[in-house]
Amino acid sequence: WRLRERGHVYESRGSLYFKIATFPDYGRLSRLDPAAGAGQARIDSDEYEKDNPRDFAVWKAPKDGEPFWQTEIGTGRPGWHIECSAMSMKLLGETFDIHTGGADNIFPHHENEIAQSEAATGKPFVRYWMHAAHLIVDGEKMSKSKGNFFTLRDLGARGYDMRGIRYHLVSVHYRKPLNFTFEGLAQSQAALARLDDLAIRLEQFGAALASGGGELAVKARERLQGMLEELDNDLNTAGALGHLFELVRETHTTLDSGRFGKEDLEAVRDVLRAFRKIFGIHPGQRADLDAEIEDLIRRRTAARSQRNFAEADRIRDDLLRRGIILEDTPQGVRWKRRSA
């Protein structure tokens, strides 16, 4: 009703159309000049008469085979664009912060959302727009007819970890097309395995660490700051992950050198916790360390320090039966699960 009262819509054959000539900012988001008719061919003109081909429906007269409702406006159904404005403003208010969508929705859909919403309220509709590029598969657009259409259930049935799929989808900037391949997905799974391996190694070193360290802690804080700066820069997830894996490399180097201290441990853990919280990718089963196994390793370490080698060997053999292989190094005890 507000659009009608303010002179932004007109009726034609039972439908209501938004008159874009009444909204001077039309085309601002898509950088199109409505006066030049840019994008006109992409607009559905319907079979109804309109004052201008670029005007769009906010309420459509009923058609055979389509749903319709009887309302104060008349009999019919909402237009595609007005549905989104109505839902957004009902749930988020007349102005909200972030609106996302595919790049193909910029025009005409989001342009029309802005026009009808701001014309109705007189307020800014959205503060920030984020449009994702397309997901393509092996260089082609995803399509059921081409047989390259996959659901999460399909990928899970092939044995792929949901964490790896999530990582793969955020491994490129959202405004760049992602070419989905099974080779790329395998690489993403391998990247997460590197994080899981680091988490396991940190747990193994943690119990025996002495106070000290600090060089890596400084780097870890710098890496965390770099991650956050990349995310602040138009949600550059790829750049943030680059900082994360530089820290993984630096951490392994420091662990191998024997210069790893408790301060380093806590700083690296802070970065891993931030990654998990921000990206929603949590440790896999490989990193869910069994508390009983850790306790046995600590008991074995204590037995060795007391020169009770018989007890230490007994614990080692017990762990081996459970599929846990121990490796004694100058930096402490490392362990891994035996391959099947």
XYZ file of C-alpha atoms in Angstrom, residues 3-4 17 60 64 74 125 137 143 333:
10
model
C 4.173 2.020 -2.773
C 0.760 2.822 -4.204
C 3.916 -2.702 -11.628
C 0.654 -10.446 -10.568
C -4.116 -20.751 -15.015
C -6.869 -8.059 -5.458
C 17.555 -1.115 2.440
C 32.460 -28.318 -12.118
C 23.901 -29.135 -14.507
C 57.205 -38.804 22.951
